[in-house]
Structures are given as C-alpha cells and as structure tokens.
Amino acid sequence: MHVLAPHSAGPPFAPLLAGRREGKGIATLHGDQLGGMDDVVSQIGEAFRLAGELMGDLPTATQNDPAYLAARCYGIARAYNTAIRMLQHYGAGAVPAQRPLDLLRPRGTEEAAAGAASQVLGEAATTTHLQEPFQTPAVARAPPHAVADVAGTSGGPVRRLASSRSPPPAQPRQGRRRRDSGHRETMLVPAHRVGNTEIPPDDGYTWRKYGQKDILGSRFPRSYYRCTHKNYYGCDAKKKVQRLDDDPFMYEVTYCGSHSCLTSTTPLLNFPTATATATNSPTAATGSSGLARADQFMAPAEQVAVSTSMHLGVGWMPVSFQGVVAGSGAGRGSGADMLTNVSTAARDTDYPALDLADVMFNSGGGTGIGMDGIFSSHHRSDG
DNA sequence: CGAATTTGACCAGA
DNA sequence: TCTGGTCAAATTCG
C-alpha cells in the first residue's frame, strides 16, 4: 500500500495536459476485486468525472451524434451502477436492495432498443465492469505505412524508410508463446468525436506498445500493448486495439490477462472538492486499492501516470455480452449495432437515470451550477 | 541517456 | 502454409 499524500497544485487537468507518453487502459472491475469504501468512493468519483467530461462535450456532441451521447451516458450510469453494487456488496444488507441496473433500463421502448440495453446492462451486472475512459496509442485511419501511432508516443509518428537493423540472431529465440489462456475480454470503444478522432479514449492504465500487425481482411492494423509495469511487477495484462472496418469511429479492444500491478491501475479521478472532502478519510487517502484515486491525493509522480481521459474520455462498450469473450473480430459490427440500439433507446425513452442526471447536473440549485460548481472548485485541487 | 515506438523477423497454432 | 502474436534491434524524443 502506498499512501497518497494530499496534493494541491495546478488545474485538475494539468497532469493530462503535460504531454504524457503512455496510453491508458480501461479498468474492468470484477466481482472478486470488489474492494472497500475507498473503492466505492473512487467509483463515484469516476462517475462524476465522466459526467464532467460529457458536460464539456455537450456543446459539440449534441449537434449530430446521439449515439455518442448515448454511449457517454451509458458509461456514466454504469459507473454509478458499479458503485451501487459495490455498496451492496460492501454493506451486505445495509444498502437498500435497489436494482442498480434499473437505472438504465428503458421504459416502454421498442424491444430492440430495450433488449440491447438490457443485454448490455445484464452483462455489466454480472461482470461488474468498471469502465474508465480510455485512450490508446493506436492509430489506423490511414494505411500503416502512412500513419504512425499518435497518442502516447514519445516521439510521435516515426517512419523509417529503410531498416538498418542487425541480421537475425544466430540462435533462434526460445520461449515465445502465443494464445494466452487467461482472461480475455473484448470491448468496443468509440473514437473521440471531438478533437482527435484518431485515438480511442483513455482507459486509465498505462500501456506500452510492443507490436503492430496488418490483419488480413482488415483495413486497419492491429496494435498490441502490454502493461507498462510488466517489468516491474510482472504484470501480464495486454490488450489489442483494432479499428473496426465498418465503423472507423469505433475501436475494438481486447484485453488479455489482468493487471497484477497497482500503479497502472490508477485511472484518473477528479473528485469534486466537496466529494473529496467528504470522503477524505484516512481510509480513502491511504486505501490499498488499485482503483482510481482522486488526483489531489496523488503524489506528482503518480499524477503523471494518470489518465488523459479527463478531456479525452469516452465510455466503453463491453462486447462480451455478445458472447465475444475471446477472439477478435467475432463481435465486429455487433457492437456498433448495440450502440445504435442504445442510442435509439436514449432518444425515444425516458430513463429513471434522468433522476440521477438531475441530481448530478442540477445539484447547484437548478441554475446549472451544480456540476460547474463541483468541477470548477476542483480545478484548483492540485494547484 | 532512459524510455517508448517502430517494424521486420520469428514463432506457434490452425 | 498461412496468419496472428511476440520479440527485439533500431530509432526517436524528452
């Protein structure tokens, strides 16, 4: 366990704007990883953070992209869902037995939309996905020869015309293995709709790219990442990022293995000051969980490693509900369909979650200052 | 100089 | 044999 000293300096996005080099991965929280109250606090903070991001995107995103908005709202609501579930798990009866997933279940909509949403939510309920915003260095809009990975690269696009590499080793390499037989999970991630749409959003982990391949039948290359902390902690988490052929604004990300490191599992959280204050208990500040941590609790070095998702974040779509637990491409296209369905539901139905949104966005007293107040106050949290 | 990316080669599985 | 996944030297950048 490492104690995260209270930290106050600069705007909350400062670490994000500092030009970090590493990509971040999405955090998937599984049932056996359910932690204590600090985790719950982190989860709530994550939901706040996602909501703040959405608020920032509203001026542009609302114009012509209901699917994008639906995805974002989905991510927010799911974050709260996860918090509720964690509370129920943690409280063991002390928490009212509300069904968290009902927060998102559409009422009285066409079955397609409702079915899609229910499927998604059902999956989230069973695996307790904690979807952090995500960013990955993968870029693949243009042919691989013309475009290099952008986000998170230390040197930006690098293209060599000719390789001067050494000849192959005299002795064949040994121990190279494939087909990791660990946990695999595929998710669909929308690309940014504002700013650089070439990169999927941050997911809160730090990844190091170790390969890129042109995949047969795919227009875009597939990028391979492993956890940055593999060497230090033996963390075997990996992920593959593949841009969908039929939807260039969607990435298919497959996670292989799970994080055994702690430092990579610190997706950026920007707790509202009030929230941070309310939860700034010793437990919250010193919790051992690898889950998100308010960045004002972070030491500067740790802030460097946090997510860029504050301004890049986009909710993730789990694909495993489609049965695509393993195997890339199996769910290709379906995820987009799901997104569309969710989008439809979002347009045509009212959600109980609106109550939640009302609380979130109007907590300041109906003048819209609720979130503004929360997040603006937070802007000085790490100054 | 260390860390991260690029990219051709290598390897394993289908 | 083909294809995807991984390795590792070369390269780049801060």
Coordinates of C-alpha atoms (C1' of nucleotides) in Angstrom, one line a residue:
Chain A
M1 CA 0.0 0.0 0.0
H2 CA 1.2 3.4 -0.8
V3 CA 0.0 6.5 0.9
L4 CA -1.1 9.2 -1.5
A5 CA -0.3 12.5 0.0
P6 CA -2.8 15.2 -0.4
H7 CA -1.7 17.2 -3.3
S8 CA -2.8 20.6 -4.4
A9 CA -1.3 22.3 -7.4
G10 CA -2.5 23.5 -10.7
P11 CA -5.6 22.7 -12.6
P12 CA -7.0 19.3 -12.4
F13 CA -6.2 18.7 -16.0
A14 CA -2.6 19.7 -15.6
P15 CA -1.4 16.1 -15.4
L16 CA -3.3 15.4 -18.5
L17 CA -2.0 18.3 -20.5
A18 CA 1.5 17.5 -19.5
G19 CA 2.1 15.5 -22.6
R20 CA 2.2 12.1 -21.2
R21 CA 3.6 9.4 -23.3
E22 CA 1.7 6.4 -22.2
G23 CA -1.6 5.2 -23.2
K24 CA -4.2 4.3 -20.6
G25 CA -6.4 1.3 -20.4
I26 CA -9.8 0.7 -19.3
A27 CA -10.3 -0.7 -15.9
T28 CA -12.5 -3.7 -15.6
L29 CA -13.6 -4.4 -12.2
H30 CA -14.6 -7.9 -11.5
G31 CA -16.6 -9.3 -8.7
D32 CA -13.6 -10.7 -6.9
Q33 CA -12.0 -7.3 -7.0
L34 CA -14.7 -5.5 -5.2
G35 CA -13.0 -3.5 -2.6
G36 CA -13.8 -1.4 0.4
M37 CA -15.3 2.0 0.8
D38 CA -12.4 3.7 -0.9
D39 CA -13.1 1.8 -4.0
V40 CA -16.7 2.9 -3.8
V41 CA -15.6 6.5 -3.4
S42 CA -13.3 6.1 -6.4
Q43 CA -16.2 4.7 -8.4
I44 CA -18.4 7.5 -7.5
G45 CA -15.7 9.9 -8.4
E46 CA -15.3 8.2 -11.7
A47 CA -18.9 8.7 -12.4
F48 CA -18.6 12.4 -11.6
R49 CA -15.6 12.6 -13.8
L50 CA -17.3 11.1 -16.7
A51 CA -20.2 13.4 -16.2
G52 CA -17.9 16.3 -16.3
E53 CA -16.4 15.2 -19.5
L54 CA -19.8 14.8 -21.0
M55 CA -20.7 18.3 -19.9
G56 CA -17.6 19.5 -21.7
D57 CA -18.5 17.8 -24.8
L58 CA -22.1 18.8 -24.9
P59 CA -21.7 22.0 -26.9
T60 CA -20.4 20.0 -29.9
A61 CA -21.5 16.5 -29.3
T62 CA -25.2 17.3 -29.1
Q63 CA -25.3 18.6 -32.6
N64 CA -25.5 15.4 -34.5
D65 CA -24.3 12.5 -32.6
P66 CA -26.9 10.9 -30.4
A67 CA -25.0 7.6 -30.4
Y68 CA -22.0 9.2 -28.9
L69 CA -24.1 10.9 -26.2
A70 CA -25.8 7.6 -25.5
A71 CA -22.5 5.9 -25.1
R72 CA -21.3 8.6 -22.7
C73 CA -24.5 8.5 -20.7
Y74 CA -24.2 4.8 -20.6
G75 CA -20.8 5.0 -19.1
I76 CA -21.8 7.4 -16.5
A77 CA -24.8 5.5 -15.4
R78 CA -22.8 2.3 -15.3
A79 CA -20.2 3.9 -13.1
Y80 CA -22.9 4.7 -10.6
N81 CA -24.3 1.2 -11.0
T82 CA -21.0 -0.2 -10.1
A83 CA -20.8 2.0 -7.1
I84 CA -24.2 0.8 -6.0
R85 CA -23.2 -2.8 -6.4
M86 CA -20.1 -2.3 -4.6
L87 CA -22.0 -0.6 -1.8
Q88 CA -24.4 -3.5 -1.7
H89 CA -21.6 -5.9 -1.7
Y90 CA -19.8 -3.9 1.0
G91 CA -22.8 -3.1 3.0
A92 CA -24.2 -6.6 2.9
G93 CA -27.8 -5.6 3.5
A94 CA -27.2 -2.1 4.9
V95 CA -27.8 -0.8 1.4
P96 CA -31.3 -0.8 0.1
A97 CA -31.7 -3.6 -2.3
Q98 CA -32.3 -1.4 -5.3
R99 CA -31.6 -2.9 -8.6
P100 CA -28.8 -0.7 -9.9
L101 CA -29.4 -1.8 -13.4
D102 CA -32.8 -0.3 -13.4
L103 CA -31.2 3.0 -13.6
L104 CA -30.7 2.5 -17.3
R105 CA -33.4 0.3 -18.3
P106 CA -35.6 1.9 -20.8
R107 CA -39.3 2.1 -20.3
G108 CA -41.8 1.3 -22.9
T109 CA -39.5 1.3 -25.8
E110 CA -39.3 -0.9 -28.8
E111 CA -38.0 -4.3 -27.9
A112 CA -34.9 -3.9 -29.9
A113 CA -33.6 -1.0 -28.1
A114 CA -34.7 -2.3 -24.7
G115 CA -33.3 -5.7 -25.4
A116 CA -30.0 -4.3 -26.4
A117 CA -29.8 -2.1 -23.3
S118 CA -30.9 -4.9 -21.1
Q119 CA -28.3 -7.1 -22.6
V120 CA -25.6 -4.6 -22.0
L121 CA -26.7 -3.9 -18.5
G122 CA -27.1 -7.5 -17.7
E123 CA -23.6 -8.2 -18.8
A124 CA -22.4 -5.3 -16.7
A125 CA -24.2 -6.6 -13.8
T126 CA -22.6 -10.0 -13.9
T127 CA -19.0 -8.9 -14.5
T128 CA -19.2 -5.5 -12.8
H129 CA -17.4 -3.7 -15.5
L130 CA -15.9 -0.5 -14.3
Q131 CA -15.4 1.3 -17.5
E132 CA -12.9 4.0 -17.2
P133 CA -12.3 6.4 -20.0
F134 CA -9.7 5.2 -22.3
Q135 CA -7.0 6.2 -24.5
T136 CA -4.8 4.1 -26.6
P137 CA -2.0 5.0 -28.9
A138 CA -3.4 3.0 -31.7
V139 CA -4.0 4.9 -34.9
A140 CA -5.0 3.4 -38.0
R141 CA -7.0 5.7 -40.2
A142 CA -4.5 5.7 -43.0
P143 CA -2.6 2.7 -44.2
P144 CA 0.0 1.6 -41.7
H145 CA 2.8 2.9 -43.9
A146 CA 1.4 6.3 -43.9
V147 CA 0.4 6.8 -40.3
A148 CA 2.2 6.0 -37.1
D149 CA 0.6 5.6 -33.8
V150 CA -0.1 9.0 -32.4
A151 CA -1.3 9.1 -28.9
G152 CA 1.1 8.3 -26.2
T153 CA 4.1 8.1 -28.4
S154 CA 7.2 9.6 -27.2
G155 CA 8.4 10.7 -30.5
G156 CA 5.2 11.0 -32.4
P157 CA 5.0 9.5 -35.9
V158 CA 8.2 7.8 -36.8
R159 CA 8.8 6.3 -40.2
R160 CA 11.9 4.7 -41.3
L161 CA 12.5 4.3 -45.0
A162 CA 14.9 1.6 -44.6
S163 CA 15.8 -0.6 -41.7
S164 CA 19.4 -0.8 -40.6
R165 CA 18.6 -3.5 -38.1
S166 CA 21.1 -6.2 -37.4
P167 CA 20.8 -9.6 -39.0
P168 CA 18.7 -12.2 -37.2
P169 CA 20.3 -13.8 -34.2
A170 CA 22.3 -16.8 -34.8
Q171 CA 20.3 -18.8 -32.3
P172 CA 16.6 -18.9 -32.6
R173 CA 14.7 -17.3 -29.8
Q174 CA 13.0 -19.5 -27.4
G175 CA 10.0 -19.4 -25.1
R176 CA 7.9 -17.3 -27.4
R177 CA 4.4 -18.2 -26.7
R178 CA 1.0 -17.3 -28.1
R179 CA -2.6 -17.9 -27.3
D180 CA -2.5 -16.7 -23.7
S181 CA -5.0 -18.8 -22.0
G182 CA -6.0 -16.2 -19.5
H183 CA -9.0 -13.9 -19.1
R184 CA -9.9 -12.2 -22.3
E185 CA -12.4 -9.6 -22.8
T186 CA -13.4 -7.6 -25.8
M187 CA -14.9 -4.1 -25.8
L188 CA -15.9 -1.6 -28.3
V189 CA -14.7 1.9 -27.7
P190 CA -15.9 4.9 -29.6
A191 CA -13.3 7.2 -31.0
H192 CA -13.3 10.8 -30.0
R193 CA -15.9 12.8 -31.7
V194 CA -14.3 16.0 -30.9
G195 CA -10.7 16.8 -31.3
N196 CA -8.5 14.0 -32.4
T197 CA -10.9 11.3 -33.5
E198 CA -8.0 9.1 -34.5
I199 CA -7.5 7.8 -31.0
P200 CA -9.7 6.0 -28.7
P201 CA -10.2 7.4 -25.2
D202 CA -8.0 6.7 -22.3
D203 CA -8.8 3.8 -20.1
G204 CA -6.8 4.6 -17.1
Y205 CA -4.0 2.2 -17.5
T206 CA -0.5 2.7 -18.8
W207 CA 0.3 0.6 -21.8
R208 CA 3.4 0.1 -23.8
K209 CA 3.1 -0.8 -27.4
Y210 CA 5.0 -3.8 -28.5
G211 CA 3.7 -4.6 -31.9
Q212 CA 1.5 -3.7 -34.8
K213 CA 0.2 -6.0 -37.4
D214 CA -1.7 -5.7 -40.6
I215 CA -4.6 -8.1 -40.2
L216 CA -5.9 -10.0 -43.1
G217 CA -9.2 -8.6 -44.2
S218 CA -9.0 -5.5 -42.1
R219 CA -8.3 -2.1 -43.4
F220 CA -6.6 -1.0 -40.3
P221 CA -3.7 -2.5 -38.5
R222 CA -4.0 -4.0 -35.1
S223 CA -1.8 -2.7 -32.3
Y224 CA -0.6 -4.7 -29.4
Y225 CA 0.1 -3.3 -26.0
R226 CA 1.3 -4.7 -22.7
C227 CA 1.2 -3.1 -19.3
T228 CA 4.0 -0.7 -18.8
H229 CA 4.7 -2.2 -15.4
K230 CA 5.3 -5.6 -16.8
N231 CA 8.9 -5.4 -16.0
Y232 CA 8.5 -4.0 -12.5
Y233 CA 5.5 -6.0 -11.3
G234 CA 5.4 -8.8 -13.7
C235 CA 2.0 -7.6 -14.8
D236 CA 0.8 -9.6 -17.7
A237 CA -2.1 -7.5 -18.8
K238 CA -2.2 -7.0 -22.5
K239 CA -4.6 -5.5 -24.9
K240 CA -5.1 -5.4 -28.7
V241 CA -6.6 -2.4 -30.3
Q242 CA -8.3 -2.7 -33.7
R243 CA -10.2 -0.2 -35.5
L244 CA -13.4 -1.5 -37.0
D245 CA -13.6 -1.7 -40.7
D246 CA -17.2 -0.8 -40.9
D247 CA -17.1 1.9 -38.3
P248 CA -13.9 3.9 -38.2
F249 CA -15.1 5.7 -35.2
M250 CA -15.2 2.6 -33.2
Y251 CA -12.3 0.6 -31.8
E252 CA -12.4 -3.0 -30.8
V253 CA -10.2 -3.5 -27.8
T254 CA -9.4 -6.9 -26.5
Y255 CA -7.9 -7.3 -23.0
C256 CA -5.9 -10.3 -22.2
G257 CA -5.0 -11.2 -18.7
S258 CA -5.4 -9.0 -15.7
H259 CA -3.4 -6.3 -14.0
S260 CA -1.3 -7.5 -11.2
C261 CA 0.3 -4.2 -10.7
L262 CA -1.1 -1.3 -8.7
T263 CA 0.4 1.7 -10.2
S264 CA -1.1 1.1 -13.6
T265 CA -4.5 0.8 -12.2
T266 CA -4.8 4.4 -11.2
P267 CA -7.2 5.8 -13.6
L268 CA -7.5 9.5 -13.1
L269 CA -10.2 10.6 -10.8
N270 CA -11.0 14.2 -10.2
F271 CA -13.3 14.3 -7.3
P272 CA -15.3 17.3 -6.8
T273 CA -13.8 19.1 -3.9
A274 CA -16.9 18.6 -1.8
T275 CA -16.9 15.0 -2.5
A276 CA -13.2 14.7 -1.9
T277 CA -13.7 16.5 1.4
A278 CA -16.5 14.3 2.4
T279 CA -14.5 11.2 1.6
N280 CA -11.1 12.4 2.5
S281 CA -10.9 9.9 5.3
P282 CA -7.7 8.2 6.1
T283 CA -9.2 5.1 4.6
A284 CA -9.9 6.9 1.3
A285 CA -6.5 8.5 1.2
T286 CA -4.5 5.5 2.1
G287 CA -6.5 2.8 0.6
S288 CA -4.6 0.0 -1.0
S289 CA -6.9 -0.5 -3.8
G290 CA -5.5 -0.2 -7.3
L291 CA -8.6 1.6 -8.3
A292 CA -9.0 5.1 -9.2
R293 CA -7.8 7.7 -6.8
A294 CA -8.6 11.3 -6.6
D295 CA -5.7 13.1 -8.1
Q296 CA -5.5 15.6 -5.3
F297 CA -4.5 12.6 -3.3
M298 CA -1.8 11.7 -5.7
A299 CA 1.9 12.5 -5.5
P300 CA 3.1 14.3 -8.5
A301 CA 4.8 11.3 -9.9
E302 CA 1.6 9.4 -9.7
Q303 CA -0.2 12.2 -11.4
V304 CA 2.0 11.8 -14.3
A305 CA 0.7 8.3 -14.7
V306 CA -2.9 9.1 -14.6
S307 CA -5.3 9.2 -17.3
T308 CA -5.7 11.7 -20.1
S309 CA -9.3 10.8 -20.0
M310 CA -10.3 14.0 -18.4
H311 CA -10.5 15.6 -21.7
L312 CA -10.5 12.5 -23.9
G313 CA -12.7 10.2 -22.1
V314 CA -15.3 8.2 -23.8
G315 CA -17.3 5.4 -22.4
W316 CA -16.5 1.9 -23.3
M317 CA -18.8 -0.7 -24.6
P318 CA -18.3 -4.2 -23.4
V319 CA -18.7 -6.7 -26.2
S320 CA -18.6 -9.7 -24.0
F321 CA -22.4 -9.6 -23.7
Q322 CA -22.4 -10.7 -27.3
G323 CA -20.6 -13.8 -26.3
V324 CA -17.4 -12.3 -27.6
V325 CA -15.3 -13.2 -24.7
A326 CA -12.4 -14.2 -26.7
G327 CA -11.5 -14.0 -30.3
S328 CA -11.0 -10.8 -32.1
G329 CA -13.5 -9.8 -34.7
A330 CA -16.2 -12.1 -33.6
G331 CA -18.3 -9.3 -32.5
R332 CA -17.4 -6.9 -35.2
G333 CA -20.2 -4.8 -36.2
S334 CA -22.4 -6.0 -33.5
G335 CA -21.1 -3.6 -31.1
A336 CA -21.9 -0.7 -33.3
D337 CA -25.4 -2.1 -33.6
M338 CA -25.6 -2.2 -29.9
L339 CA -24.5 1.3 -29.7
T340 CA -27.1 2.2 -32.2
N341 CA -29.7 0.5 -30.2
V342 CA -28.7 2.2 -27.1
S343 CA -28.8 5.4 -28.9
T344 CA -32.3 4.7 -30.1
A345 CA -33.3 4.0 -26.6
A346 CA -31.7 7.1 -25.4
R347 CA -33.6 9.1 -27.8
D348 CA -37.0 7.6 -27.5
T349 CA -37.3 6.7 -23.9
D350 CA -37.1 8.3 -20.6
Y351 CA -34.7 6.8 -18.1
P352 CA -35.0 6.6 -14.4
A353 CA -31.4 7.7 -14.7
L354 CA -32.7 11.1 -15.5
D355 CA -33.3 11.5 -11.9
L356 CA -29.7 10.7 -11.3
A357 CA -28.7 13.1 -14.0
D358 CA -30.9 15.7 -12.4
V359 CA -29.0 15.3 -9.2
M360 CA -25.7 15.4 -11.0
F361 CA -26.3 18.4 -13.2
N362 CA -28.6 20.4 -11.1
S363 CA -27.2 19.9 -7.7
G364 CA -26.4 23.6 -7.5
G365 CA -30.0 24.6 -7.4
G366 CA -31.4 24.5 -10.9
T367 CA -29.2 27.1 -12.3
G368 CA -26.9 24.6 -13.9
I369 CA -24.2 25.4 -11.5
G370 CA -24.3 22.1 -9.9
M371 CA -21.7 20.4 -12.0
D372 CA -20.0 23.7 -12.7
G373 CA -19.5 24.4 -9.1
I374 CA -18.3 20.9 -8.5
F375 CA -15.8 20.7 -11.2
S376 CA -14.7 24.3 -11.1
S377 CA -13.9 24.0 -7.5
H378 CA -12.0 21.0 -8.3
H379 CA -9.8 22.9 -10.8
R380 CA -7.7 24.1 -8.0
S381 CA -7.5 20.9 -6.2
D382 CA -4.0 20.0 -7.2
G383 CA -2.7 23.5 -7.7
Chain B
dC1 C1' 20.5 8.6 -21.5
dG2 C1' 16.4 6.4 -20.5
dA3 C1' 12.0 5.3 -22.1
dA4 C1' 8.8 4.5 -25.7
dT5 C1' 7.7 3.4 -30.5
dT6 C1' 8.6 1.3 -34.9
dT7 C1' 8.9 -2.6 -37.7
dG8 C1' 10.9 -6.8 -39.8
dA9 C1' 11.6 -11.3 -38.2
dC10 C1' 10.5 -15.2 -35.6
dC11 C1' 7.4 -18.5 -33.7
dA12 C1' 3.2 -21.1 -32.6
dG13 C1' -1.3 -22.6 -33.7
dA14 C1' -5.0 -23.6 -37.0
Chain C
dT1 C1' 1.2 -23.0 -45.3
dC2 C1' -1.0 -19.1 -43.6
dT3 C1' -1.9 -15.9 -40.1
dG4 C1' -1.7 -13.8 -35.7
dG5 C1' 1.1 -12.7 -31.7
dT6 C1' 5.6 -11.6 -29.9
dC7 C1' 10.4 -10.3 -29.9
dA8 C1' 14.0 -7.2 -30.1
dA9 C1' 17.2 -4.1 -32.6
dA10 C1' 16.9 0.4 -34.4
dT11 C1' 15.1 4.7 -33.9
dT12 C1' 13.2 8.7 -31.9
dC13 C1' 12.2 12.0 -28.4
dG14 C1' 12.2 14.5 -24.0

